[in-house]
mmCIF file of C-alpha atoms and ligand atoms in Angstrom:
data_model
loop_
_atom_site.group_PDB
_atom_site.id
_atom_site.type_symbol
_atom_site.label_atom_id
_atom_site.label_comp_id
_atom_site.label_asym_id
_atom_site.label_seq_id
_atom_site.Cartn_x
_atom_site.Cartn_y
_atom_site.Cartn_z
ATOM 1 C CA UNK A 1 -37.603 -13.183 -1.736
ATOM 2 C CA UNK A 2 -35.574 -13.583 1.408
ATOM 3 C CA UNK A 3 -32.530 -11.943 -0.193
ATOM 4 C CA UNK A 4 -34.459 -8.738 -0.791
ATOM 5 C CA UNK A 5 -36.348 -6.487 1.594
ATOM 6 C CA UNK A 6 -38.870 -4.941 -0.781
ATOM 7 C CA UNK A 7 -40.289 -6.406 -3.974
ATOM 8 C CA UNK A 8 -40.714 -3.648 -6.534
ATOM 9 C CA UNK A 9 -43.408 -4.922 -8.885
ATOM 10 C CA UNK A 10 -43.265 -3.214 -12.267
ATOM 11 C CA UNK A 11 -46.753 -2.471 -13.620
ATOM 12 C CA UNK A 12 -45.858 -0.126 -16.478
ATOM 13 C CA UNK A 13 -46.601 -2.620 -19.268
ATOM 14 C CA UNK A 14 -50.138 -2.916 -17.868
ATOM 15 C CA UNK A 15 -51.211 0.172 -15.908
ATOM 16 C CA UNK A 16 -48.934 2.582 -17.773
ATOM 17 C CA UNK A 17 -49.699 1.406 -21.288
ATOM 18 C CA UNK A 18 -53.427 1.014 -20.759
ATOM 19 C CA UNK A 19 -53.650 4.674 -19.765
ATOM 20 C CA UNK A 20 -52.109 6.065 -22.950
ATOM 21 C CA UNK A 21 -53.491 6.036 -26.473
ATOM 22 C CA UNK A 22 -50.374 4.827 -28.253
ATOM 23 C CA UNK A 23 -50.152 1.079 -28.775
ATOM 24 C CA UNK A 24 -46.703 -0.269 -28.043
ATOM 25 C CA UNK A 25 -45.717 -3.015 -30.518
ATOM 26 C CA UNK A 26 -45.432 -6.498 -29.003
ATOM 27 C CA UNK A 27 -41.683 -6.730 -29.752
ATOM 28 C CA UNK A 28 -41.071 -3.511 -27.832
ATOM 29 C CA UNK A 29 -43.095 -4.757 -24.856
ATOM 30 C CA UNK A 30 -41.072 -7.974 -24.896
ATOM 31 C CA UNK A 31 -37.760 -6.092 -25.090
ATOM 32 C CA UNK A 32 -38.831 -3.801 -22.244
ATOM 33 C CA UNK A 33 -39.866 -6.688 -19.988
ATOM 34 C CA UNK A 34 -36.691 -8.612 -20.748
ATOM 35 C CA UNK A 35 -34.465 -5.575 -20.101
ATOM 36 C CA UNK A 36 -36.151 -4.834 -16.820
ATOM 37 C CA UNK A 37 -35.855 -8.438 -15.669
ATOM 38 C CA UNK A 38 -32.152 -8.234 -16.528
ATOM 39 C CA UNK A 39 -31.920 -5.167 -14.276
ATOM 40 C CA UNK A 40 -33.056 -7.408 -11.409
ATOM 41 C CA UNK A 41 -36.861 -7.183 -11.412
ATOM 42 C CA UNK A 42 -38.551 -10.362 -10.217
ATOM 43 C CA UNK A 43 -42.176 -9.490 -10.850
ATOM 44 C CA UNK A 44 -43.711 -7.616 -13.776
ATOM 45 C CA UNK A 45 -47.402 -7.121 -14.523
ATOM 46 C CA UNK A 46 -47.171 -7.605 -18.265
ATOM 47 C CA UNK A 47 -50.747 -6.952 -19.387
ATOM 48 C CA UNK A 48 -54.435 -7.266 -18.851
ATOM 49 C CA UNK A 49 -56.882 -9.845 -20.204
ATOM 50 C CA UNK A 50 -59.625 -7.439 -21.184
ATOM 51 C CA UNK A 51 -61.558 -7.466 -24.469
ATOM 52 C CA UNK A 52 -59.460 -5.779 -27.201
ATOM 53 C CA UNK A 53 -62.346 -3.483 -28.087
ATOM 54 C CA UNK A 54 -62.144 -2.041 -24.567
ATOM 55 C CA UNK A 55 -58.358 -1.733 -24.406
ATOM 56 C CA UNK A 56 -56.667 -2.327 -27.772
ATOM 57 C CA UNK A 57 -53.316 -1.580 -26.069
ATOM 58 C CA UNK A 58 -53.656 -4.927 -24.246
ATOM 59 C CA UNK A 59 -54.795 -7.070 -27.206
ATOM 60 C CA UNK A 60 -51.460 -8.939 -27.351
ATOM 61 C CA UNK A 61 -51.328 -9.853 -23.640
ATOM 62 C CA UNK A 62 -51.354 -13.626 -24.259
ATOM 63 C CA UNK A 63 -48.311 -13.306 -26.557
ATOM 64 C CA UNK A 64 -46.534 -11.037 -24.097
ATOM 65 C CA UNK A 65 -47.173 -13.532 -21.273
ATOM 66 C CA UNK A 66 -45.795 -16.413 -23.324
ATOM 67 C CA UNK A 67 -42.623 -14.456 -24.091
ATOM 68 C CA UNK A 68 -42.235 -13.278 -20.474
ATOM 69 C CA UNK A 69 -42.495 -16.879 -19.257
ATOM 70 C CA UNK A 70 -39.216 -17.544 -21.084
ATOM 71 C CA UNK A 71 -37.419 -15.061 -18.832
ATOM 72 C CA UNK A 72 -35.679 -17.010 -16.101
ATOM 73 C CA UNK A 73 -36.929 -16.403 -12.574
ATOM 74 C CA UNK A 74 -39.520 -13.764 -13.547
ATOM 75 C CA UNK A 75 -42.902 -13.843 -11.839
ATOM 76 C CA UNK A 76 -45.337 -13.044 -14.642
ATOM 77 C CA UNK A 77 -48.392 -11.161 -13.367
ATOM 78 C CA UNK A 78 -51.526 -10.080 -15.226
ATOM 79 C CA UNK A 79 -54.735 -8.262 -14.440
ATOM 80 C CA UNK A 80 -58.101 -9.904 -15.100
ATOM 81 C CA UNK A 81 -61.478 -8.149 -14.849
ATOM 82 C CA UNK A 82 -63.610 -11.307 -14.732
ATOM 83 C CA UNK A 83 -63.791 -15.107 -15.090
ATOM 84 C CA UNK A 84 -63.279 -14.998 -18.854
ATOM 85 C CA UNK A 85 -60.077 -12.999 -18.320
ATOM 86 C CA UNK A 86 -58.919 -15.465 -15.669
ATOM 87 C CA UNK A 87 -59.492 -18.388 -18.051
ATOM 88 C CA UNK A 88 -57.350 -16.666 -20.671
ATOM 89 C CA UNK A 89 -54.666 -15.819 -18.127
ATOM 90 C CA UNK A 90 -54.496 -19.411 -16.910
ATOM 91 C CA UNK A 91 -54.410 -20.727 -20.472
ATOM 92 C CA UNK A 92 -51.491 -18.390 -21.215
ATOM 93 C CA UNK A 93 -49.683 -19.635 -18.090
ATOM 94 C CA UNK A 94 -49.468 -16.461 -15.969
ATOM 95 C CA UNK A 95 -47.965 -16.981 -12.498
ATOM 96 C CA UNK A 96 -50.105 -14.375 -10.791
ATOM 97 C CA UNK A 97 -53.557 -13.005 -11.558
ATOM 98 C CA UNK A 98 -55.079 -9.950 -9.936
ATOM 99 C CA UNK A 99 -58.671 -8.841 -10.083
ATOM 100 C CA UNK A 100 -59.590 -5.269 -9.196
ATOM 101 C CA UNK A 101 -62.475 -4.940 -6.756
ATOM 102 C CA UNK A 102 -63.719 -1.379 -6.583
ATOM 103 C CA UNK A 103 -64.677 -0.532 -3.013
ATOM 104 C CA UNK A 104 -66.726 2.338 -4.384
ATOM 105 C CA UNK A 105 -69.729 0.448 -5.739
ATOM 106 C CA UNK A 106 -70.632 3.334 -8.071
ATOM 107 C CA UNK A 107 -67.157 3.077 -9.615
ATOM 108 C CA UNK A 108 -67.551 -0.689 -9.917
ATOM 109 C CA UNK A 109 -70.927 -0.398 -11.643
ATOM 110 C CA UNK A 110 -69.595 2.225 -14.011
ATOM 111 C CA UNK A 111 -66.368 0.394 -14.862
ATOM 112 C CA UNK A 112 -67.289 -3.278 -14.967
ATOM 113 C CA UNK A 113 -71.086 -2.964 -14.729
ATOM 114 C CA UNK A 114 -71.100 -5.182 -11.668
ATOM 115 C CA UNK A 115 -72.030 -4.439 -8.082
ATOM 116 C CA UNK A 116 -70.235 -5.896 -5.070
ATOM 117 C CA UNK A 117 -72.319 -9.070 -4.753
ATOM 118 C CA UNK A 118 -71.808 -9.908 -8.418
ATOM 119 C CA UNK A 119 -68.072 -9.239 -8.111
ATOM 120 C CA UNK A 120 -67.840 -11.578 -5.110
ATOM 121 C CA UNK A 121 -69.605 -14.289 -7.148
ATOM 122 C CA UNK A 122 -67.116 -13.742 -9.963
ATOM 123 C CA UNK A 123 -64.209 -14.022 -7.510
ATOM 124 C CA UNK A 124 -65.645 -17.277 -6.135
ATOM 125 C CA UNK A 125 -65.866 -18.698 -9.658
ATOM 126 C CA UNK A 126 -62.283 -17.696 -10.422
ATOM 127 C CA UNK A 127 -61.083 -19.158 -7.100
ATOM 128 C CA UNK A 128 -62.772 -22.451 -8.018
ATOM 129 C CA UNK A 129 -61.084 -22.443 -11.415
ATOM 130 C CA UNK A 130 -57.723 -21.636 -9.832
ATOM 131 C CA UNK A 131 -58.243 -24.495 -7.390
ATOM 132 C CA UNK A 132 -58.672 -26.952 -10.261
ATOM 133 C CA UNK A 133 -55.260 -26.172 -11.759
ATOM 134 C CA UNK A 134 -52.310 -28.504 -11.395
ATOM 135 C CA UNK A 135 -49.995 -25.555 -10.822
ATOM 136 C CA UNK A 136 -52.404 -22.808 -9.781
ATOM 137 C CA UNK A 137 -51.507 -19.142 -10.240
ATOM 138 C CA UNK A 138 -51.344 -16.856 -7.213
ATOM 139 C CA UNK A 139 -54.777 -15.202 -7.088
ATOM 140 C CA UNK A 140 -54.987 -11.731 -5.634
ATOM 141 C CA UNK A 141 -57.678 -9.054 -5.369
ATOM 142 C CA UNK A 142 -56.810 -5.376 -5.435
ATOM 143 C CA UNK A 143 -59.076 -3.111 -3.392
ATOM 144 C CA UNK A 144 -59.280 -0.256 -5.867
ATOM 145 C CA UNK A 145 -60.560 3.216 -4.985
ATOM 146 C CA UNK A 146 -59.689 2.238 -1.389
ATOM 147 C CA UNK A 147 -58.499 5.769 -0.606
ATOM 148 C CA UNK A 148 -61.210 7.705 -2.397
ATOM 149 C CA UNK A 149 -63.235 7.725 -5.582
ATOM 150 C CA UNK A 150 -63.563 10.293 -8.363
ATOM 151 C CA UNK A 151 -67.350 9.715 -8.378
ATOM 152 C CA UNK A 152 -68.264 9.034 -4.735
ATOM 153 C CA UNK A 153 -65.530 11.074 -3.085
ATOM 154 C CA UNK A 154 -64.483 9.673 0.319
ATOM 155 C CA UNK A 155 -64.715 5.879 0.652
ATOM 156 C CA UNK A 156 -65.649 4.287 3.971
ATOM 157 C CA UNK A 157 -62.706 2.570 5.663
ATOM 158 C CA UNK A 158 -65.086 0.079 7.246
ATOM 159 C CA UNK A 159 -66.267 -0.837 3.770
ATOM 160 C CA UNK A 160 -62.643 -1.364 2.664
ATOM 161 C CA UNK A 161 -62.108 -3.711 5.605
ATOM 162 C CA UNK A 162 -65.380 -5.574 5.013
ATOM 163 C CA UNK A 163 -64.558 -5.922 1.323
ATOM 164 C CA UNK A 164 -61.137 -7.359 2.194
ATOM 165 C CA UNK A 165 -62.801 -9.925 4.455
ATOM 166 C CA UNK A 166 -65.393 -10.854 1.844
ATOM 167 C CA UNK A 167 -62.715 -11.298 -0.820
ATOM 168 C CA UNK A 168 -60.631 -13.548 1.429
ATOM 169 C CA UNK A 169 -63.750 -15.606 2.207
ATOM 170 C CA UNK A 170 -64.474 -15.812 -1.523
ATOM 171 C CA UNK A 171 -61.134 -17.530 -2.039
ATOM 172 C CA UNK A 172 -58.412 -15.063 -2.989
ATOM 173 C CA UNK A 173 -54.947 -15.804 -1.625
ATOM 174 C CA UNK A 174 -54.269 -12.186 -0.822
ATOM 175 C CA UNK A 175 -55.694 -8.663 -0.972
ATOM 176 C CA UNK A 176 -53.886 -5.436 -1.825
ATOM 177 C CA UNK A 177 -54.726 -1.770 -1.370
ATOM 178 C CA UNK A 178 -54.940 0.415 -4.481
ATOM 179 C CA UNK A 179 -54.955 4.183 -4.609
ATOM 180 C CA UNK A 180 -56.492 4.207 -8.074
ATOM 181 C CA UNK A 181 -57.284 7.904 -7.937
ATOM 182 C CA UNK A 182 -54.129 9.266 -6.319
ATOM 183 C CA UNK A 183 -56.126 10.560 -3.329
ATOM 184 C CA UNK A 184 -54.165 8.843 -0.542
ATOM 185 C CA UNK A 185 -52.007 10.511 2.084
ATOM 186 C CA UNK A 186 -49.422 8.784 4.303
ATOM 187 C CA UNK A 187 -51.482 8.885 7.491
ATOM 188 C CA UNK A 188 -54.454 7.329 5.701
ATOM 189 C CA UNK A 189 -52.202 4.661 4.145
ATOM 190 C CA UNK A 190 -50.853 3.704 7.562
ATOM 191 C CA UNK A 191 -54.297 3.570 9.137
ATOM 192 C CA UNK A 192 -55.873 1.538 6.366
ATOM 193 C CA UNK A 193 -52.974 -0.916 6.094
ATOM 194 C CA UNK A 194 -53.203 -1.510 9.852
ATOM 195 C CA UNK A 195 -56.990 -1.983 9.730
ATOM 196 C CA UNK A 196 -56.844 -4.487 6.872
ATOM 197 C CA UNK A 197 -53.924 -6.320 8.482
ATOM 198 C CA UNK A 198 -55.948 -6.633 11.683
ATOM 199 C CA UNK A 199 -58.942 -7.973 9.751
ATOM 200 C CA UNK A 200 -57.346 -10.512 7.404
ATOM 201 C CA UNK A 201 -53.903 -11.136 8.907
ATOM 202 C CA UNK A 202 -50.596 -9.488 8.049
ATOM 203 C CA UNK A 203 -49.594 -12.317 5.718
ATOM 204 C CA UNK A 204 -52.680 -11.730 3.572
ATOM 205 C CA UNK A 205 -51.935 -8.128 2.682
ATOM 206 C CA UNK A 206 -48.380 -7.612 1.491
ATOM 207 C CA UNK A 207 -48.741 -5.145 -1.374
ATOM 208 C CA UNK A 208 -49.871 -1.627 -2.258
ATOM 209 C CA UNK A 209 -50.588 -0.040 -5.620
ATOM 210 C CA UNK A 210 -50.123 3.705 -5.537
ATOM 211 C CA UNK A 211 -50.430 6.578 -7.968
ATOM 212 C CA UNK A 212 -48.459 9.806 -7.855
ATOM 213 C CA UNK A 213 -51.231 12.037 -9.162
ATOM 214 C CA UNK A 214 -50.814 14.566 -6.358
ATOM 215 C CA UNK A 215 -47.126 14.027 -5.695
ATOM 216 C CA UNK A 216 -47.542 11.866 -2.575
ATOM 217 C CA UNK A 217 -46.651 8.533 -4.159
ATOM 218 C CA UNK A 218 -43.272 7.994 -2.511
ATOM 219 C CA UNK A 219 -44.444 9.319 0.855
ATOM 220 C CA UNK A 220 -47.357 6.883 0.687
ATOM 221 C CA UNK A 221 -45.069 4.015 -0.304
ATOM 222 C CA UNK A 222 -42.812 4.695 2.651
ATOM 223 C CA UNK A 223 -45.808 4.901 4.988
ATOM 224 C CA UNK A 224 -46.971 1.478 3.765
ATOM 225 C CA UNK A 225 -43.494 -0.008 4.168
ATOM 226 C CA UNK A 226 -43.308 1.302 7.717
ATOM 227 C CA UNK A 227 -46.462 -0.708 8.447
ATOM 228 C CA UNK A 228 -44.918 -3.904 7.093
ATOM 229 C CA UNK A 229 -45.885 -3.844 3.402
ATOM 230 C CA UNK A 230 -43.222 -5.615 1.316
ATOM 231 C CA UNK A 231 -44.472 -5.295 -2.282
ATOM 232 C CA UNK A 232 -44.845 -1.917 -3.972
ATOM 233 C CA UNK A 233 -46.150 -1.427 -7.519
ATOM 234 C CA UNK A 234 -44.599 1.243 -9.733
ATOM 235 C CA UNK A 235 -44.152 2.033 -13.393
ATOM 236 C CA UNK A 236 -41.074 2.899 -15.406
ATOM 237 C CA UNK A 237 -41.028 6.630 -16.112
ATOM 238 C CA UNK A 238 -44.354 6.875 -14.276
ATOM 239 C CA UNK A 239 -46.016 6.494 -17.658
ATOM 240 C CA UNK A 240 -49.754 6.814 -17.954
ATOM 241 C CA UNK A 241 -49.967 10.237 -16.315
ATOM 242 C CA UNK A 242 -53.316 11.745 -15.509
ATOM 243 C CA UNK A 243 -54.596 13.658 -18.567
ATOM 244 C CA UNK A 244 -56.395 16.132 -16.290
ATOM 245 C CA UNK A 245 -53.302 16.950 -14.259
ATOM 246 C CA UNK A 246 -50.380 17.855 -16.522
ATOM 247 C CA UNK A 247 -47.052 17.045 -14.886
ATOM 248 C CA UNK A 248 -48.585 14.423 -12.614
ATOM 249 C CA UNK A 249 -47.223 10.981 -13.323
ATOM 250 C CA UNK A 250 -49.366 7.860 -13.291
ATOM 251 C CA UNK A 251 -48.064 5.182 -10.964
ATOM 252 C CA UNK A 252 -45.137 6.023 -8.728
ATOM 253 C CA UNK A 253 -41.980 6.236 -10.809
ATOM 254 C CA UNK A 254 -40.011 2.995 -10.581
ATOM 255 C CA UNK A 255 -36.643 4.747 -10.898
ATOM 256 C CA UNK A 256 -37.348 7.122 -7.985
ATOM 257 C CA UNK A 257 -38.825 4.346 -5.832
ATOM 258 C CA UNK A 258 -35.823 2.065 -6.327
ATOM 259 C CA UNK A 259 -33.480 4.958 -5.574
ATOM 260 C CA UNK A 260 -35.319 5.797 -2.342
ATOM 261 C CA UNK A 261 -35.320 2.195 -1.145
ATOM 262 C CA UNK A 262 -31.691 1.466 -2.010
ATOM 263 C CA UNK A 263 -30.546 4.794 -0.545
ATOM 264 C CA UNK A 264 -32.338 3.835 2.693
ATOM 265 C CA UNK A 265 -30.490 0.518 2.783
ATOM 266 C CA UNK A 266 -33.500 -1.567 1.775
ATOM 267 C CA UNK A 267 -32.515 -4.268 -0.699
ATOM 268 C CA UNK A 268 -34.485 -4.479 -3.931
ATOM 269 C CA UNK A 269 -32.133 -6.704 -5.933
ATOM 270 C CA UNK A 270 -32.240 -4.087 -8.686
ATOM 271 C CA UNK A 271 -29.245 -2.603 -10.495
ATOM 272 C CA UNK A 272 -30.247 1.052 -10.735
ATOM 273 C CA UNK A 273 -27.819 1.914 -13.564
ATOM 274 C CA UNK A 274 -29.296 -0.838 -15.689
ATOM 275 C CA UNK A 275 -32.782 0.281 -14.719
ATOM 276 C CA UNK A 276 -32.082 3.856 -15.826
ATOM 277 C CA UNK A 277 -30.986 2.631 -19.235
ATOM 278 C CA UNK A 278 -34.233 0.655 -19.728
ATOM 279 C CA UNK A 279 -35.941 4.051 -20.018
ATOM 280 C CA UNK A 280 -34.366 4.500 -23.444
ATOM 281 C CA UNK A 281 -36.571 1.727 -24.805
ATOM 282 C CA UNK A 282 -39.663 3.740 -23.869
ATOM 283 C CA UNK A 283 -38.147 7.044 -24.969
ATOM 284 C CA UNK A 284 -37.474 5.651 -28.433
ATOM 285 C CA UNK A 285 -40.784 3.825 -28.800
ATOM 286 C CA UNK A 286 -43.050 6.531 -27.327
ATOM 287 C CA UNK A 287 -41.367 9.822 -28.303
ATOM 288 C CA UNK A 288 -44.529 11.869 -27.665
ATOM 289 C CA UNK A 289 -45.260 10.404 -24.255
ATOM 290 C CA UNK A 290 -43.887 12.273 -21.212
ATOM 291 C CA UNK A 291 -41.614 10.224 -18.962
ATOM 292 C CA UNK A 292 -41.471 11.280 -15.332
ATOM 293 C CA UNK A 293 -38.970 10.848 -12.539
ATOM 294 C CA UNK A 294 -36.486 12.997 -10.670
ATOM 295 C CA UNK A 295 -33.580 10.539 -10.442
ATOM 296 C CA UNK A 296 -33.392 9.990 -14.225
ATOM 297 C CA UNK A 297 -33.178 13.782 -14.741
ATOM 298 C CA UNK A 298 -30.863 14.638 -11.872
ATOM 299 C CA UNK A 299 -28.686 11.527 -12.029
ATOM 300 C CA UNK A 300 -27.488 9.452 -9.084
ATOM 301 C CA UNK A 301 -25.658 11.224 -6.250
ATOM 302 C CA UNK A 302 -21.866 11.113 -6.523
ATOM 303 C CA UNK A 303 -20.556 7.897 -5.059
ATOM 304 C CA UNK A 304 -23.999 6.293 -4.848
ATOM 305 C CA UNK A 305 -23.954 2.543 -5.061
ATOM 306 C CA UNK A 306 -27.030 0.425 -4.713
ATOM 307 C CA UNK A 307 -26.919 -2.725 -2.658
ATOM 308 C CA UNK A 308 -26.156 -4.943 -5.562
ATOM 309 C CA UNK A 309 -22.976 -3.056 -6.427
ATOM 310 C CA UNK A 310 -21.653 -2.718 -2.905
ATOM 311 C CA UNK A 311 -22.120 -6.462 -2.443
ATOM 312 C CA UNK A 312 -20.141 -7.205 -5.559
ATOM 313 C CA UNK A 313 -17.166 -5.102 -4.458
HETATM 314 ZN ZN1 ZN B 1 -53.244 1.878 -11.139
#
């Protein structure tokens, strides 16, 4: 990714869709992923290998992965909750697999019915499986609830750091910080990124996963970037908004994030006009679902050209 400064990793097909009730047909998911790759996206989290009875929205993930693998140059990422999910992801051929590790143990027990020690065992088993592959996927762990938990409240920063160390020792290639609950603020993001960098090495934490629940998503993204983070997750139209906070988007809005980065002179490799038109796919397929974002509503500033365009002139 030397020709870009920041990798915007689209997670809408996973995080966005799993948070809404509507089930997007497989063909629409495929069209969405293809259109966004054509707009210049290099990494898309296309689904999650969870049991269909838990998340019926993700039941077609293996098919979506297979189709996404046909898109030239696209890094196909998926989420896996456990070893079984990792086996399915590897069988489908995903390039990158991420496992969420909830730093709040209460949250972990409630969500995946596993405590920290059991999760570390699971990660070790997945790492062993990954190691056996001829062309192994990139295996990452996301430190979810790192900035606070809806059950426990504040989460200890020391515990975040210790969890990052344990996960690296258990065999992941990288850890990321996730603001699952939308509790983070920029100062906290900076501090925690620095602490985890110091513990596991800068090269082993390159990404953040942020939510815009309280409107601080872009500020938090910028704070992370200022500390050296180079991969930022976001979702098209910020879909998957919090049902308890009307008007609050889910993940940070991809369109607004790309606009901020390109306007600041940071290369994303993304054609923002093409990106804005990808929204129509979601608008048509999910007419009852709110789509968020300021740039799509307000339009681009007069004379605005992203990097890609100015380079082509
Ligand atoms: Zn999320």
